CSV table of C-alpha atoms in Angstrom, one decimal:
chain,number,residue,atom,x,y,z
A,954,PHE,CA,-83.0,38.3,-37.7
A,955,THR,CA,-79.2,39.2,-38.0
A,956,LEU,CA,-78.5,43.0,-37.5
A,957,SER,CA,-74.5,43.8,-38.6
A,958,PHE,CA,-72.8,47.2,-38.0
A,959,ILE,CA,-68.9,47.3,-38.9
A,960,ALA,CA,-66.3,50.6,-38.9
A,961,ALA,CA,-62.8,50.8,-38.2
A,962,ASN,CA,-62.1,49.1,-35.5
A,963,ILE,CA,-65.6,48.4,-34.0
A,964,SER,CA,-68.1,45.6,-35.1
A,965,ILE,CA,-71.2,44.6,-34.1
A,966,ASN,CA,-73.8,41.8,-34.4
A,967,THR,CA,-77.0,41.2,-33.0
A,968,VAL,CA,-79.3,38.2,-33.0
A,969,PHE,CA,-82.9,37.9,-32.8
A,970,GLY,CA,-85.1,34.9,-33.1
A,971,ILE,CA,-87.8,32.5,-32.1
A,972,THR,CA,-86.7,29.2,-30.9
A,973,GLY,CA,-89.2,26.5,-30.1
A,974,THR,CA,-89.2,22.8,-28.7
A,975,LEU,CA,-91.4,20.2,-29.1
A,976,ASN,CA,-94.0,19.5,-26.5
A,977,ASP,CA,-94.1,15.7,-26.4
A,978,LEU,CA,-97.6,16.1,-25.0
A,979,HIS,CA,-99.0,17.6,-27.3
A,980,SER,CA,-101.4,15.0,-28.2
A,981,GLU,CA,-102.5,14.7,-25.5
A,982,THR,CA,-104.0,17.4,-23.5
A,983,GLY,CA,-104.5,19.4,-26.6
A,984,THR,CA,-101.9,22.2,-26.3
A,985,ASN,CA,-99.4,23.8,-29.0
A,986,LYS,CA,-97.2,21.0,-30.9
A,987,TYR,CA,-94.4,24.0,-29.7
A,988,ASN,CA,-93.5,26.3,-26.9
A,989,PHE,CA,-91.7,29.0,-28.0
A,990,ALA,CA,-89.1,31.2,-26.2
A,991,ASN,CA,-86.9,35.0,-27.6
A,992,GLU,CA,-82.9,34.9,-28.0
A,993,LEU,CA,-81.4,38.1,-28.3
A,994,SER,CA,-77.4,38.0,-28.4
A,995,LEU,CA,-75.1,40.1,-29.1
A,996,ASN,CA,-71.6,40.7,-29.8
A,997,ALA,CA,-69.1,43.1,-30.1
A,998,ASP,CA,-65.6,43.4,-30.6
A,999,TYR,CA,-63.1,46.7,-30.3
A,1000,LEU,CA,-60.2,47.2,-31.4
A,1001,ILE,CA,-58.2,49.8,-28.9
A,1002,PRO,CA,-55.9,51.1,-31.1
A,1003,PHE,CA,-53.6,52.6,-28.9
A,1004,ILE,CA,-52.9,49.8,-26.8
A,1005,ASP,CA,-53.5,46.8,-30.3
A,1006,THR,CA,-55.8,45.6,-28.0
A,1007,ARG,CA,-58.9,43.8,-28.2
A,1008,ILE,CA,-62.4,43.6,-25.9
A,1009,ASN,CA,-64.9,41.4,-27.5
A,1010,VAL,CA,-68.7,42.0,-25.4
A,1011,PHE,CA,-71.3,38.4,-26.0
A,1012,TYR,CA,-74.7,39.8,-24.5
A,1013,LYS,CA,-77.4,36.8,-24.9
A,1014,TYR,CA,-81.3,37.0,-23.3
A,1015,THR,CA,-83.5,33.9,-23.0
A,1016,GLY,CA,-86.9,34.1,-22.8
A,1017,GLN,CA,-89.1,32.5,-20.4
A,1018,VAL,CA,-89.7,29.0,-21.3
A,1019,PRO,CA,-93.8,27.7,-20.9
A,1020,ALA,CA,-94.0,23.7,-20.6
A,1021,PHE,CA,-96.1,20.9,-20.0
A,1022,ALA,CA,-96.5,17.9,-17.3
A,1023,MET,CA,-99.3,15.4,-16.9
A,1024,ILE,CA,-100.5,14.8,-13.4
A,1025,ASP,CA,-103.1,12.3,-12.6
A,1026,ASN,CA,-103.3,12.6,-16.2
A,1027,ALA,CA,-104.2,16.8,-16.9
A,1028,ALA,CA,-102.0,18.7,-18.3
A,1029,TYR,CA,-100.7,21.9,-16.3
A,1030,GLU,CA,-98.7,24.2,-17.5
A,1031,TYR,CA,-95.2,26.1,-15.8
A,1032,PHE,CA,-92.6,28.8,-16.9
A,1033,ILE,CA,-88.7,28.6,-17.3
A,1034,GLU,CA,-87.7,32.4,-15.7
A,1035,ASP,CA,-85.7,34.0,-18.2
A,1036,TYR,CA,-82.1,34.8,-18.1
A,1037,ASN,CA,-79.2,37.2,-19.1
A,1038,MET,CA,-75.6,35.9,-20.1
A,1039,LEU,CA,-73.0,38.1,-20.5
A,1040,ASP,CA,-69.2,37.6,-21.1
A,1041,ILE,CA,-66.4,40.5,-21.4
A,1042,ASN,CA,-62.7,39.2,-22.8
A,1043,LEU,CA,-59.8,41.2,-23.9
A,1044,SER,CA,-56.7,40.3,-26.6
A,1045,LYS,CA,-53.7,40.4,-27.4
A,1046,THR,CA,-49.9,39.9,-29.3
A,1047,PHE,CA,-47.3,39.7,-28.3
A,1048,CYS,CA,-44.2,39.8,-31.2
A,1049,TYR,CA,-45.8,38.1,-33.4
A,1050,HIS,CA,-45.9,34.6,-32.1
A,1051,PHE,CA,-48.0,35.1,-28.6
A,1052,ASP,CA,-52.0,35.0,-28.2
A,1053,VAL,CA,-52.9,36.9,-24.6
A,1054,GLN,CA,-55.9,36.3,-23.8
A,1055,LEU,CA,-58.1,37.6,-20.1
A,1056,GLY,CA,-62.1,37.5,-19.4
A,1057,VAL,CA,-64.4,37.0,-17.4
A,1058,LYS,CA,-67.5,34.3,-18.3
A,1059,ASN,CA,-71.0,34.4,-17.4
A,1060,LEU,CA,-70.3,38.3,-15.2
A,1061,PHE,CA,-73.6,38.1,-14.3
A,1062,ASP,CA,-72.9,35.3,-11.8
A,1063,VAL,CA,-76.1,33.7,-12.7
A,1064,ASN,CA,-75.9,29.8,-11.1
A,1065,ASN,CA,-79.8,28.7,-11.1
A,1066,ILE,CA,-83.1,30.2,-12.9
A,1067,THR,CA,-87.0,30.2,-11.2
A,1068,SER,CA,-89.6,27.6,-12.2
A,1069,SER,CA,-92.6,28.7,-11.8
A,1070,THR,CA,-94.8,25.6,-9.3
A,1071,VAL,CA,-97.9,23.9,-10.3
A,1072,ASN,CA,-99.7,22.5,-6.8
A,1073,SER,CA,-102.5,19.8,-8.6
A,1074,GLY,CA,-104.6,20.3,-5.1
A,1075,ALA,CA,-105.6,17.5,-3.3
A,1076,THR,CA,-102.5,14.5,-4.5
A,1077,GLY,CA,-99.9,16.7,-3.5
A,1078,HIS,CA,-98.3,16.5,-6.9
A,1079,THR,CA,-95.8,19.3,-7.7
A,1080,VAL,CA,-93.9,20.7,-11.3
A,1081,GLY,CA,-91.4,22.5,-12.0
A,1082,GLY,CA,-89.3,22.9,-8.7
A,1083,ASN,CA,-88.4,26.7,-7.2
A,1084,SER,CA,-84.5,26.3,-9.6
A,1085,MET,CA,-83.0,25.1,-11.6
A,1086,PRO,CA,-79.4,24.8,-12.5
A,1087,ILE,CA,-78.2,26.8,-16.6
A,1088,SER,CA,-74.1,27.7,-15.0
A,1089,TRP,CA,-71.8,26.7,-12.7
A,1090,GLY,CA,-71.7,30.4,-11.9
A,1091,ARG,CA,-68.8,33.5,-13.0
A,1092,THR,CA,-65.8,32.3,-14.5
A,1093,PHE,CA,-62.7,34.0,-14.5
A,1094,PHE,CA,-59.9,33.0,-17.3
A,1095,THR,CA,-56.6,33.6,-19.2
A,1096,LYS,CA,-54.9,32.1,-21.9
A,1097,LEU,CA,-52.0,32.1,-24.0
A,1098,GLY,CA,-51.2,30.7,-27.5
A,1099,ILE,CA,-48.4,30.1,-29.2
A,1100,ARG,CA,-47.9,30.2,-32.7
A,1101,ILE,CA,-44.8,28.5,-34.8
């Protein structure tokens, strides 16, 4: 599902979706063939007219994802937790030939997300872990482009 708004100096696009991933264990476990997660993204672009500079904001939410694992011929369900990401950048053109961008990616500094841990009991096997790497963290950047 997509929703867009465009005006003189601003544009906003939102997208909502449901992403399915194949559950390889569905035939052995009798569980669903696909595991689904909600996703929402928003992209906003605004031109600041009096300084002729653009600000762009990108936000993405990824919902909780269920997953399954087999331990000792038994299926165990666990969950990968939801998380949010936010990127912001400013861009400006100088002298018709130079484009400059400054920005930050992963403003929320998401490095790891948690996944639930399932213990199979007396066997001591576990599924999932305390955290899963999702990004290397907050990143600041600058970019200079030259048009010839």
